[in-house]
PDB file of C-alpha atoms in Angstrom:
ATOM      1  CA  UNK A 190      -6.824   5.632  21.022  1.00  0.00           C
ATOM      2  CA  UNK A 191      -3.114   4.401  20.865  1.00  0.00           C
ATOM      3  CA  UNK A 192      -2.119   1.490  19.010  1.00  0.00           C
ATOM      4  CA  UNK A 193      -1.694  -0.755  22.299  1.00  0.00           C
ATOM      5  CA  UNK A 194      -5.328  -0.264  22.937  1.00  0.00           C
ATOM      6  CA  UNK A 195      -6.673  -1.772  19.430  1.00  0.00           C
ATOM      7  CA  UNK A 196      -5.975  -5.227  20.601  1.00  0.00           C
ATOM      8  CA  UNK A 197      -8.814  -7.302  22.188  1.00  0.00           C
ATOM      9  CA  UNK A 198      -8.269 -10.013  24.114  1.00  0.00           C
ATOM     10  CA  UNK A 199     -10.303 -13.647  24.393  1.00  0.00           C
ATOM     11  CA  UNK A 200     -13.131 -13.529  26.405  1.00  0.00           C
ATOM     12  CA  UNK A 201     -13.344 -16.327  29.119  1.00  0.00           C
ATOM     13  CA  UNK A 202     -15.167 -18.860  29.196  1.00  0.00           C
ATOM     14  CA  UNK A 203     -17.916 -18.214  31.292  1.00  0.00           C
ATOM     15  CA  UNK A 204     -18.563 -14.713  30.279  1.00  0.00           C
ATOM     16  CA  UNK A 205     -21.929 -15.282  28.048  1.00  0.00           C
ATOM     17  CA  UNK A 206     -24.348 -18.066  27.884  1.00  0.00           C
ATOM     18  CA  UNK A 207     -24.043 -21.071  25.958  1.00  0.00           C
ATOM     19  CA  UNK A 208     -25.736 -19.544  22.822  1.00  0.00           C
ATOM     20  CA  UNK A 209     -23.384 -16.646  23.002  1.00  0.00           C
ATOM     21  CA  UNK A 210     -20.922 -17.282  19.830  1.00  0.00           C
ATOM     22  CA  UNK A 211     -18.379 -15.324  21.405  1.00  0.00           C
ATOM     23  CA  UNK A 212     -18.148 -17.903  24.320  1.00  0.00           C
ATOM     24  CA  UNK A 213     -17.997 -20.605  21.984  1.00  0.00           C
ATOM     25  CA  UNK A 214     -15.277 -18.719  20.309  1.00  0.00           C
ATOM     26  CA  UNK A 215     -16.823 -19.324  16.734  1.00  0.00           C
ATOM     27  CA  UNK A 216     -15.191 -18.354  13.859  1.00  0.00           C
ATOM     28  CA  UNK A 217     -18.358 -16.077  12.223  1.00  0.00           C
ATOM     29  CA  UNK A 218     -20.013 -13.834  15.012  1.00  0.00           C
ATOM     30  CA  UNK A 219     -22.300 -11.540  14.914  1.00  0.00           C
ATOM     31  CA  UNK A 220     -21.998 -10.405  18.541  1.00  0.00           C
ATOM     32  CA  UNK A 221     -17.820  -9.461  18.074  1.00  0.00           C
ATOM     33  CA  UNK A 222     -18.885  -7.197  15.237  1.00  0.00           C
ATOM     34  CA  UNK A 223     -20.940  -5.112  17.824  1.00  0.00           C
ATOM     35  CA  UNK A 224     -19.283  -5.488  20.846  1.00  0.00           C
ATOM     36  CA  UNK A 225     -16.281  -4.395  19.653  1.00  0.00           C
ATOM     37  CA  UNK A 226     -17.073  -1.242  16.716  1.00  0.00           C
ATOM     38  CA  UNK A 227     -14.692   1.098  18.119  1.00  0.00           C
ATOM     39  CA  UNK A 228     -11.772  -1.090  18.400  1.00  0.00           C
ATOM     40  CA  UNK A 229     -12.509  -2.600  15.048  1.00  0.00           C
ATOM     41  CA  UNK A 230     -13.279   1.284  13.716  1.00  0.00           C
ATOM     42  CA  UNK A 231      -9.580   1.961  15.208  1.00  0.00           C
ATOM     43  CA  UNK A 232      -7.884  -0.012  13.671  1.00  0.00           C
ATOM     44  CA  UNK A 233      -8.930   0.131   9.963  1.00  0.00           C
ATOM     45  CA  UNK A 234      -8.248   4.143  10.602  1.00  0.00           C
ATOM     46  CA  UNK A 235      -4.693   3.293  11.593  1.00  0.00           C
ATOM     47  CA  UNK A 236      -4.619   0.788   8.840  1.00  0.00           C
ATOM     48  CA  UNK A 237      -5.583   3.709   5.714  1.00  0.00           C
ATOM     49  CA  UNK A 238      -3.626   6.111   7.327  1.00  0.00           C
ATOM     50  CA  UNK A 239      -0.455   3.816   7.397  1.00  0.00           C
ATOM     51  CA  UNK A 240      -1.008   2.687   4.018  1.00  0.00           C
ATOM     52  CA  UNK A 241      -2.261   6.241   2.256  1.00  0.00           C
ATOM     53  CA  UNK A 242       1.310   7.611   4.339  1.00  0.00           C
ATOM     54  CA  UNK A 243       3.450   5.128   2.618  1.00  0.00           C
ATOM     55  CA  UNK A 244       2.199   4.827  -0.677  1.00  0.00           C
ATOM     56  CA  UNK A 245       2.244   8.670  -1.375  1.00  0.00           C
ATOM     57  CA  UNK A 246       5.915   9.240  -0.146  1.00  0.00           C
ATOM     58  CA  UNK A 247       7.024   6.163  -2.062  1.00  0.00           C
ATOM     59  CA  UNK A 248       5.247   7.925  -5.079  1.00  0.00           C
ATOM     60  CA  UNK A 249       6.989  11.060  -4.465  1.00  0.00           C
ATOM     61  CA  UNK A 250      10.204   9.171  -4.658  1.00  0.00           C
ATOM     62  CA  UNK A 251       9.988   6.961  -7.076  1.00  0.00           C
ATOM     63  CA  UNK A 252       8.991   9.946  -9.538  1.00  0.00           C
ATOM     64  CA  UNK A 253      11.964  11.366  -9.711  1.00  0.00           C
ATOM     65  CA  UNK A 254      14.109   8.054  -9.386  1.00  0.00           C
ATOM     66  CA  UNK A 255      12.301   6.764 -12.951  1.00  0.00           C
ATOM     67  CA  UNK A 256      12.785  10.283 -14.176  1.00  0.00           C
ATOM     68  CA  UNK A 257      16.234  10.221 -13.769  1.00  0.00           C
ATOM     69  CA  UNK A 258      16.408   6.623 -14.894  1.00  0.00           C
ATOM     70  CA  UNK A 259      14.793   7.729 -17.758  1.00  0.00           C
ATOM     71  CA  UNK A 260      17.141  10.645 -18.434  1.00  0.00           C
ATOM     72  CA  UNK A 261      20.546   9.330 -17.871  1.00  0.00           C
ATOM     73  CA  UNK A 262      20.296   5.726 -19.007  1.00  0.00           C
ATOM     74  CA  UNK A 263      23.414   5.308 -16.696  1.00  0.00           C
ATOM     75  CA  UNK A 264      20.919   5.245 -13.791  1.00  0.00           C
ATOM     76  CA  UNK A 265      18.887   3.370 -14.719  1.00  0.00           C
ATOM     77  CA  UNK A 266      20.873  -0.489 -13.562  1.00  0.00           C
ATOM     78  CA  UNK A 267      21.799   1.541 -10.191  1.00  0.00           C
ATOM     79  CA  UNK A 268      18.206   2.647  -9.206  1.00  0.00           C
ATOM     80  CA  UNK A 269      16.361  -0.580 -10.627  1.00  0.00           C
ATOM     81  CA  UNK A 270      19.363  -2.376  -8.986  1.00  0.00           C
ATOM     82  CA  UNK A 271      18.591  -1.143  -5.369  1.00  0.00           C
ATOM     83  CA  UNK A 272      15.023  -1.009  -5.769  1.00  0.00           C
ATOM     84  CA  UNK A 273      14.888  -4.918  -6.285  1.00  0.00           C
ATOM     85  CA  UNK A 274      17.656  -5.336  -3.612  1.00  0.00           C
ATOM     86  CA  UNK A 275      15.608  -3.592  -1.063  1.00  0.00           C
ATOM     87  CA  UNK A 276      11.890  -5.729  -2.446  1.00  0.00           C
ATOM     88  CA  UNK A 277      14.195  -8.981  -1.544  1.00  0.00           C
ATOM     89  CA  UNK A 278      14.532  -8.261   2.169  1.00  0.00           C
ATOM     90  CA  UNK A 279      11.914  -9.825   4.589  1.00  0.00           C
ATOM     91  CA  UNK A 280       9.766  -7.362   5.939  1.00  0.00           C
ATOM     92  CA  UNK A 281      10.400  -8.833   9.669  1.00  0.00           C
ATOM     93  CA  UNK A 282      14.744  -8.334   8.750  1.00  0.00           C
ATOM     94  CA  UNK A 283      13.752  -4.958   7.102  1.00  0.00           C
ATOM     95  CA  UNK A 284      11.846  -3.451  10.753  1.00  0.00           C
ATOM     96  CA  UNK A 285      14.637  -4.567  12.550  1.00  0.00           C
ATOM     97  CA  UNK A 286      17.498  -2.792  10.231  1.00  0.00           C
ATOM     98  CA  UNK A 287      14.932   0.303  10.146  1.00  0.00           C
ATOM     99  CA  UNK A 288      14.454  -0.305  14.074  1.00  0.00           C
ATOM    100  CA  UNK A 289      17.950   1.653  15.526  1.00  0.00           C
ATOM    101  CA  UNK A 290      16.955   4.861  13.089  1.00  0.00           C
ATOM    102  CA  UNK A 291      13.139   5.313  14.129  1.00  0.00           C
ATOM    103  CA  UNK A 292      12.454   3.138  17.233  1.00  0.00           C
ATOM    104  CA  UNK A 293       9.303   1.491  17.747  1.00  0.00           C
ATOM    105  CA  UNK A 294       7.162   4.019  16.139  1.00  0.00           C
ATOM    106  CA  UNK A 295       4.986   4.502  13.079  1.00  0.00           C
ATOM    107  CA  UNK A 296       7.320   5.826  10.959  1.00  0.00           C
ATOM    108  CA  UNK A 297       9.313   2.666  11.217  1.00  0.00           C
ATOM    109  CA  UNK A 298       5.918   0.937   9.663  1.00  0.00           C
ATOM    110  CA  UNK A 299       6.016   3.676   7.154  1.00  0.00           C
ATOM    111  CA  UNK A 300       9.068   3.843   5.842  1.00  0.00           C
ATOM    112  CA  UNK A 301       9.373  -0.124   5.453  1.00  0.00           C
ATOM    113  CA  UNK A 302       6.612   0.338   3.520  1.00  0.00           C
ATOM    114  CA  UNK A 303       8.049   3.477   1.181  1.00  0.00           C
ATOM    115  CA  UNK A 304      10.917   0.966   0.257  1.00  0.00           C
ATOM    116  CA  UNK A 305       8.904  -1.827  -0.039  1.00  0.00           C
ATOM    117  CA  UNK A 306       7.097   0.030  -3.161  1.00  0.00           C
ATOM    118  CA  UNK A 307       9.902   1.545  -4.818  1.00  0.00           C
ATOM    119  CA  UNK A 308      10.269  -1.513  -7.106  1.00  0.00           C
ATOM    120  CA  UNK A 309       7.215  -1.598  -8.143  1.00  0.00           C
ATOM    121  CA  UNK A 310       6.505   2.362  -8.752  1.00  0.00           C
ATOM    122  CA  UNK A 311       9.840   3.035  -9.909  1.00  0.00           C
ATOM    123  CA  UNK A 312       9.859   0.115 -12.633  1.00  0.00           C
ATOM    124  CA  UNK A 313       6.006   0.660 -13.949  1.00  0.00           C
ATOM    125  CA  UNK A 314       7.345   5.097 -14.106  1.00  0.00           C
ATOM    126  CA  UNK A 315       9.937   3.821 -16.003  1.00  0.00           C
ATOM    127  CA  UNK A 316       8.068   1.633 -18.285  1.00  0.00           C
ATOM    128  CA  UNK A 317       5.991   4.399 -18.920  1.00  0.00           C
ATOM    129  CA  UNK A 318       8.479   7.332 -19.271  1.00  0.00           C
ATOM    130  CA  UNK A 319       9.900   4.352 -22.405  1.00  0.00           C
ATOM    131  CA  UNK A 320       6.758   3.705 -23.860  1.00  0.00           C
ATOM    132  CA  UNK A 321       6.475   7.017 -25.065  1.00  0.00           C
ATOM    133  CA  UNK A 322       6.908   7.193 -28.716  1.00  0.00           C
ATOM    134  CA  UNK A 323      10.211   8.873 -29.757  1.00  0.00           C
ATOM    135  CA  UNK A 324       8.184  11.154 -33.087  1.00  0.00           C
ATOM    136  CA  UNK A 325       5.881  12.808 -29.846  1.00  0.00           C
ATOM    137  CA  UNK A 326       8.593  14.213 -27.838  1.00  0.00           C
ATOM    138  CA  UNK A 327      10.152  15.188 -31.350  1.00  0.00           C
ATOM    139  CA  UNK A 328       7.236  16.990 -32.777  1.00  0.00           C
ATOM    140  CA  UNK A 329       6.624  18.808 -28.758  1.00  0.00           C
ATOM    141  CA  UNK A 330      10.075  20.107 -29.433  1.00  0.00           C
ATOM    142  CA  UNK A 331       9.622  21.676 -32.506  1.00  0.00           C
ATOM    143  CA  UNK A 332       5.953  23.283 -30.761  1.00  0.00           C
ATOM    144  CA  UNK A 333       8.726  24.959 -28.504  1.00  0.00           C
ATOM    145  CA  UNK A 334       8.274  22.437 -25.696  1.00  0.00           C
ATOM    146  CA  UNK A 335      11.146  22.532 -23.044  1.00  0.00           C
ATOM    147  CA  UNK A 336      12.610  19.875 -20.672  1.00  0.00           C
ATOM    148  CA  UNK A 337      10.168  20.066 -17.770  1.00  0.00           C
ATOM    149  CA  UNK A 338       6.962  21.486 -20.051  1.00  0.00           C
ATOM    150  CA  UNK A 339       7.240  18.277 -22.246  1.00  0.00           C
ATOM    151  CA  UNK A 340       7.865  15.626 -18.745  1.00  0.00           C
ATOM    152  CA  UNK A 341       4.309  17.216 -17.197  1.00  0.00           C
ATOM    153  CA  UNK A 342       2.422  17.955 -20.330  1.00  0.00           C
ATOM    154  CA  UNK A 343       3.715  14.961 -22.730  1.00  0.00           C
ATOM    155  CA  UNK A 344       5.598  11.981 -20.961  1.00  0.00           C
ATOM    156  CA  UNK A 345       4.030  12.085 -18.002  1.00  0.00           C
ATOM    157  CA  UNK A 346       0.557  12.209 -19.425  1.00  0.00           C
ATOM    158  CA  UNK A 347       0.861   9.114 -21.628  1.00  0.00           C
ATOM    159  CA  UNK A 348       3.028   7.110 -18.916  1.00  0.00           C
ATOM    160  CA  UNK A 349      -0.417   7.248 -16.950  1.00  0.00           C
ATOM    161  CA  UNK A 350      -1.633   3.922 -17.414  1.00  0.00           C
ATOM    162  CA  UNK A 351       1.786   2.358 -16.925  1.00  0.00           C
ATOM    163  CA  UNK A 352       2.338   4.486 -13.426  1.00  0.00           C
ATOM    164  CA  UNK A 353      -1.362   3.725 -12.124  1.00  0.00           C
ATOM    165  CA  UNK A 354      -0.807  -0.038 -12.679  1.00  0.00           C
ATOM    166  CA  UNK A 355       2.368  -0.056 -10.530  1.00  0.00           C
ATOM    167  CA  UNK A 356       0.533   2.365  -8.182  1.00  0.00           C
ATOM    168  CA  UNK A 357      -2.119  -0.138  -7.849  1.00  0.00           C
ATOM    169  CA  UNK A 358      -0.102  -3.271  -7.352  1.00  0.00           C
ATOM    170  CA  UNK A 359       2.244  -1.352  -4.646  1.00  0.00           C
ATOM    171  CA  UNK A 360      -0.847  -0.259  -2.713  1.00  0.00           C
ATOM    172  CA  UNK A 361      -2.996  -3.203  -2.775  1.00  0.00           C
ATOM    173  CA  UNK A 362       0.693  -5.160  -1.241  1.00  0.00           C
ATOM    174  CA  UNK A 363       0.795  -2.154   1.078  1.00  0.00           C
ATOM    175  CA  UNK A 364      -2.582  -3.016   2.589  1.00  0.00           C
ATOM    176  CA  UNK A 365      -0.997  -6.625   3.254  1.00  0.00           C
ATOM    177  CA  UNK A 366       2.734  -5.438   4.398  1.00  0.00           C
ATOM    178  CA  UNK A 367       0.695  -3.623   7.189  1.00  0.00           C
ATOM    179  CA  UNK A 368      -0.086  -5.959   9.151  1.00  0.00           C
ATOM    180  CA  UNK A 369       3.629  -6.774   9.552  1.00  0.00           C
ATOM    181  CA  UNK A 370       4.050  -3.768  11.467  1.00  0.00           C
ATOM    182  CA  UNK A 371       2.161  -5.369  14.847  1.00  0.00           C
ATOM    183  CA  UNK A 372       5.043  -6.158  15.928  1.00  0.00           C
ATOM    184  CA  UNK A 373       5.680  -2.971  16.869  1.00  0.00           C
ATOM    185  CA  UNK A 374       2.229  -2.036  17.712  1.00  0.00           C
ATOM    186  CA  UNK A 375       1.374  -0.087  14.891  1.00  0.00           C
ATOM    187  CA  UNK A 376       0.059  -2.571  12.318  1.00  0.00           C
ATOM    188  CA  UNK A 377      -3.733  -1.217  11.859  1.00  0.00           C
ATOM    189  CA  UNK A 378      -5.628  -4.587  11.933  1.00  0.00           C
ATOM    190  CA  UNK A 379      -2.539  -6.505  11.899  1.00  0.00           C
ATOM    191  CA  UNK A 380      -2.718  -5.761  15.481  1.00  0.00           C
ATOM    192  CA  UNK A 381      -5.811  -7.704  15.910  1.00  0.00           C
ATOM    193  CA  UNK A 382      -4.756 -10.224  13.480  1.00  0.00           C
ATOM    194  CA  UNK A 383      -1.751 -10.766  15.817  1.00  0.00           C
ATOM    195  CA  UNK A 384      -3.623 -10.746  19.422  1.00  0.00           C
ATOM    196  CA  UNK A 385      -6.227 -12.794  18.056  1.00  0.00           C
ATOM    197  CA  UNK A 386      -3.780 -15.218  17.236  1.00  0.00           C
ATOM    198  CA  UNK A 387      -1.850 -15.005  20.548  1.00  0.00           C
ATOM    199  CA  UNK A 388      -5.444 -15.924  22.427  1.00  0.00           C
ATOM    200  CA  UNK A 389      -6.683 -18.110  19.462  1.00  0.00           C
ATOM    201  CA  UNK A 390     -10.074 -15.483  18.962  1.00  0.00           C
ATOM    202  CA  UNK A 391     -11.282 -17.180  15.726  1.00  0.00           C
ATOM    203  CA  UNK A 392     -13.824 -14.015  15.750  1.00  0.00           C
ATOM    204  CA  UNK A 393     -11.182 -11.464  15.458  1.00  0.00           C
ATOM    205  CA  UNK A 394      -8.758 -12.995  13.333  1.00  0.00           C
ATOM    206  CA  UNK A 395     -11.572 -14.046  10.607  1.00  0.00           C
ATOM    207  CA  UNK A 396     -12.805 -10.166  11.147  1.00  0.00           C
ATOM    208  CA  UNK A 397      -9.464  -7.919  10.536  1.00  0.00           C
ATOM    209  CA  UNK A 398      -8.707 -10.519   7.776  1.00  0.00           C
ATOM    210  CA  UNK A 399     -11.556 -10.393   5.742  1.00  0.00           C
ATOM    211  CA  UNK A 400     -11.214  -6.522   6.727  1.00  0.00           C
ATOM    212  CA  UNK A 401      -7.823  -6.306   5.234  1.00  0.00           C
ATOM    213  CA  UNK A 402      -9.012  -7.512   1.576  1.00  0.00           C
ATOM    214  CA  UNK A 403     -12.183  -5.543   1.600  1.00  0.00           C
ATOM    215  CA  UNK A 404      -9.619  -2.236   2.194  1.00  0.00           C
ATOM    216  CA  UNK A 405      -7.725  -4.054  -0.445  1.00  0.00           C
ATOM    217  CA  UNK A 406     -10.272  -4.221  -3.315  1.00  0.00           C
ATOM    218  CA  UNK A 407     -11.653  -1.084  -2.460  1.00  0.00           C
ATOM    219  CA  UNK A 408      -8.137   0.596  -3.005  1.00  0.00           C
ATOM    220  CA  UNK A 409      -8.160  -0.988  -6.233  1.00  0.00           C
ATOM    221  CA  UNK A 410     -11.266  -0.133  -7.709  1.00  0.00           C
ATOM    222  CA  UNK A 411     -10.727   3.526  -6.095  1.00  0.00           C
ATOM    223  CA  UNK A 412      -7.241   3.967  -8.301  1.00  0.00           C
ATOM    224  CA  UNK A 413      -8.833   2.289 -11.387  1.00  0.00           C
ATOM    225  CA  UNK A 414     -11.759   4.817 -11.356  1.00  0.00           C
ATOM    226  CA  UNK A 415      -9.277   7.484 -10.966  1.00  0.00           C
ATOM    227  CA  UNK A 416      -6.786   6.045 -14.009  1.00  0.00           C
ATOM    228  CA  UNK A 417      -9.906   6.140 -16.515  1.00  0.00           C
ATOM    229  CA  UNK A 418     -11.186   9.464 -15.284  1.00  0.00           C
ATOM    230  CA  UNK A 419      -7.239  11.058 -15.339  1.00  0.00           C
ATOM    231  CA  UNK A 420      -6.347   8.561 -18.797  1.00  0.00           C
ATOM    232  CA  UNK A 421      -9.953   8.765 -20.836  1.00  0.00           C
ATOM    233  CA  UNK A 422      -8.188   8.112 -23.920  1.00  0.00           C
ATOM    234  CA  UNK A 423      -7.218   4.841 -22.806  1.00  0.00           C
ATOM    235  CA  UNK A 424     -10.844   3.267 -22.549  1.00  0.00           C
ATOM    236  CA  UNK A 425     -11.067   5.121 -26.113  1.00  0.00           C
ATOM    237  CA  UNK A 426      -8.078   2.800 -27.334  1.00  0.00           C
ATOM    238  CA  UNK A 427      -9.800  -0.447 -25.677  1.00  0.00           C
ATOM    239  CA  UNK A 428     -12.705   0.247 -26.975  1.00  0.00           C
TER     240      UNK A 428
END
């Protein structure tokens, strides 16, 4: 199904009964939620796919940004610089500077997105990558550790928490920036959200809201399982 057919439009007036809540266009109904599954099923597809997309190319770019950052302390003003620079720019100015390079296509949804979360991976990676205390990547060395063994087996490992906190934060805003992206027909249940609102369908809009948090808080939890199972000593420390 293509994004154009995930909207739904109002139904008219005189197409149930009186005790049909979708003719009185109420706000909580029962009847939207199984008349319209498939669309609904649609779009929160198109919404995780968008949002998973984005979140792991931003992460694969922000890595080596904060490594580099954290390596050359030169870089580090320049890439925190443009990170913020880009976080500044309103999502509906950033689609239309993105607009002449990728059209009106997903991508253009994505890669807003991928720049969207660079501030907020790139500063927690780099928070972490700092945190790490000076006498452990002293006594790796002298265990024979090398540039790249102690980044993936030392740094890396105890910048966990710190990376997983920003990765959190940029996906749970990733879930919301979504919906931003029906205006170019690819906005998951932003495109309901948007129709809805065009046709004033209190059903829908209430629906893909509420959906939109639930994917929310259920990204969250999902990453903060996977922090304690990937950082046990952490719970450890807390404890």
């Amino acid at each position: 199904m293509t994004a154009g057919q995930l909207t739904a439009v109002l139904p008219p007036a005189d197409a149930g009964a009186p005790h049909d809540c979708l003719a009185r266009n109420e706000w909580i109904c029962g009847e939207y939620l199984s008349t319209r599954r498939q669309i609904l099923w649609d779009a929160v597809v198109q919404h995780l796919q968008l949002t998973a997309v984005s979140v792991v190319i931003g992460l694969a770019v922000a890595l080596p940004l904060a490594v580099a950052a954290r390596r050359w302390r030169w870089a580090a003003g320049p890439v925190l610089g443009v990170t913020t620079v880009l976080y500044t720019i309103p999502s509906l100015a950033m689609f239309s500077l993105l607009l002449p390079v990728y059209g009106l296509s997903a991508t253009l949804v994505v890669a807003g997105l991928v720049l969207y979360s660079l501030t907020l991976l790139v500063r927690n990676i780099l928070a972490g990558l700092r945190a790490v205390p000076d006498e452990t990547r002293q006594a790796a060395r002298g265990m024979g550790y090398g540039p790249v063994r102690l980044l993936l087996a030392v740094e890396l490992p105890l910048a966990l928490p710190a990376a997983m906190a920003g990765l959190r934060i940029a996906t749970v805003s990733a879930v919301s920036l979504v919906t931003v992206g029906a205006i170019v027909g690819y906005g998951g249940l932003g495109n309901l959200i948007y129709s809805g609102m065009n046709t004033y369908f209190k059903a829908q809009v209430l629906t893909a809201s509420v959906l939109c948090v639930i994917i929310a808080i259920a990204a969250d939890l999902v990453l903060l399982l996977a922090q304690r199972l990937l950082a046990p000593w952490t719970r450890a420390v807390r404890a």
